[in-house]
Amino acid sequence: MDKTIEKIVSLCKRRGFVFQSSDIYGGFSAVYDYGPLGIELKNNISQLWWKEMTQVHENIVGLDSGILMHPKIWEASGHTGAFNDPLVDCKQCNARFRADEFSKEYKEIDWKETQCPRCGTTGMLTEPRQFNLMFKTSVGPVEEKGTEAFLRPETAQGIYVNYQLVQGAMRTKIPFGIAQIGKAFRNEIIARNFIFRTREFEQMEMQYFVKPGLDDKAMIEWKTKRHDFYYEKLGITKSKIRFHEHQNEELAHYAKEAWDIEYEFPFGWSEIEGIHNRTDFDLRRHQDFSGKNLTYFDQPNNERFLPYIIETSAGLNRMLLTVLSDSYWEDIENNRVVMKINPKIAPVKAVICPLVKKDGLPEKARKIAEELKPHFKIIYDQQGSIGKRYYRQDEAGTPFGITIDHQSLDDNSVTIRYRDSQRQERISEDKILNLIKNNI
Ligand code: GAP
């Protein structure tokens, strides 16, 4: 099967998962809108992550901080400085480098003849550009000096600057985590591969506060947990998930150790999540810049220290693209395309179909739909042949099809059809709810 990103993009538009932004105006580069199925899938994925973090782990709590924050935060975090460097990008592997790291005389370099330090390809590096990735805006009615603010390029900083308030309010003891899901914005030079790299995206980040010295152990723990999440919870093919460790030249300015979790997309292995040991870099910087004491008081040991932070940082849109890429299946034998999405996160759980639009079948089908609706997302469909209706739902990733026929009127039985195998069986109407509930 030839699984290409173009085929996935086309299915996403056709079935209402993802649309190019501002389509009727010819599109707006590197921004995407999520259609009816896309938003259901995105919500299901983020709820799965949220539950995993804040429900399964008693010592992780949630937060929702603002997109706009005090501009000094970005000076402290290093984003104002680090994002102002001359940058070159590799068009092959999307890695970004500071041009002056190649040579102080970087203006003399012939970039077309230069090899990418990460993937080794020659001729794919862009010319250096002075570039700040942050989107600038102005706060208040008059645009003047002092009103400048930035759209956050990561959600993490909102957690760092709130960490003491959260800790005080919830009386959390170290080790503890703070989780957040929210929009982030980066003025990416090279935005490509559909929703993989965009200018507006969502992050799901968790910052885990530990005692210095216990950071390496926590790093190992979180690497395992996050890796296993992809195939155990999300249902992604295990052999398509791997780690990539950042070597010195790749390490972000804040990280002591960093690992990417990568997925094998149709366009190659690429990062979906980063696990970083950020040490006390961020808290120390915020302490210096704000003048506030940000140490944690460890009561049992009667000592104060700045916690180290292990960060797990996933892109929600990339996770969604992972799910879409992994579940796309061309069933050549049966001439259909199936999105084999894990039923737990499938946008719609069941389609309810009266076999024909007459003889009282729609009324019975409607009654069943009404009974199932409060429990999970279903759709009612009576348009077209039953085969076409099933195939439409195969592309939408709907795991169960319920058909009401003339026999249903006699004995209250229905046909349930399983998406992947197309197996069908007859079950009693009153068994539908539990059968589906037990499988999602
Ligand atoms: N707080 C750390 C941080 O932001 P990052 O590696 O720059 O680290 C973390 O980003 C995750 O956010 C990435 O693994 C990716 O999933 C997602 N991400 C980053 N930039 C993105 C973009 N332009 N479009 C979509 N997702 C992006």
Short mmCIF file of C-alpha atoms in Angstrom, two decimals, residues 103-111 114 127-128:
data_model
loop_
_atom_site.label_atom_id
_atom_site.label_comp_id
_atom_site.label_asym_id
_atom_site.label_seq_id
_atom_site.Cartn_x
_atom_site.Cartn_y
_atom_site.Cartn_z
CA SER A 103 31.63 29.57 11.80
CA LYS A 104 32.04 33.10 13.17
CA GLU A 105 32.55 34.06 9.51
CA TYR A 106 29.20 32.56 8.56
CA LYS A 107 28.51 35.26 5.97
CA GLU A 108 31.29 33.71 3.88
CA ILE A 109 29.80 30.19 3.92
CA ASP A 110 28.42 28.68 0.71
CA TRP A 111 25.30 27.08 2.18
CA THR A 114 27.23 22.73 3.31
CA GLU A 127 20.56 31.11 3.65
CA PRO A 128 20.87 32.63 7.18
#
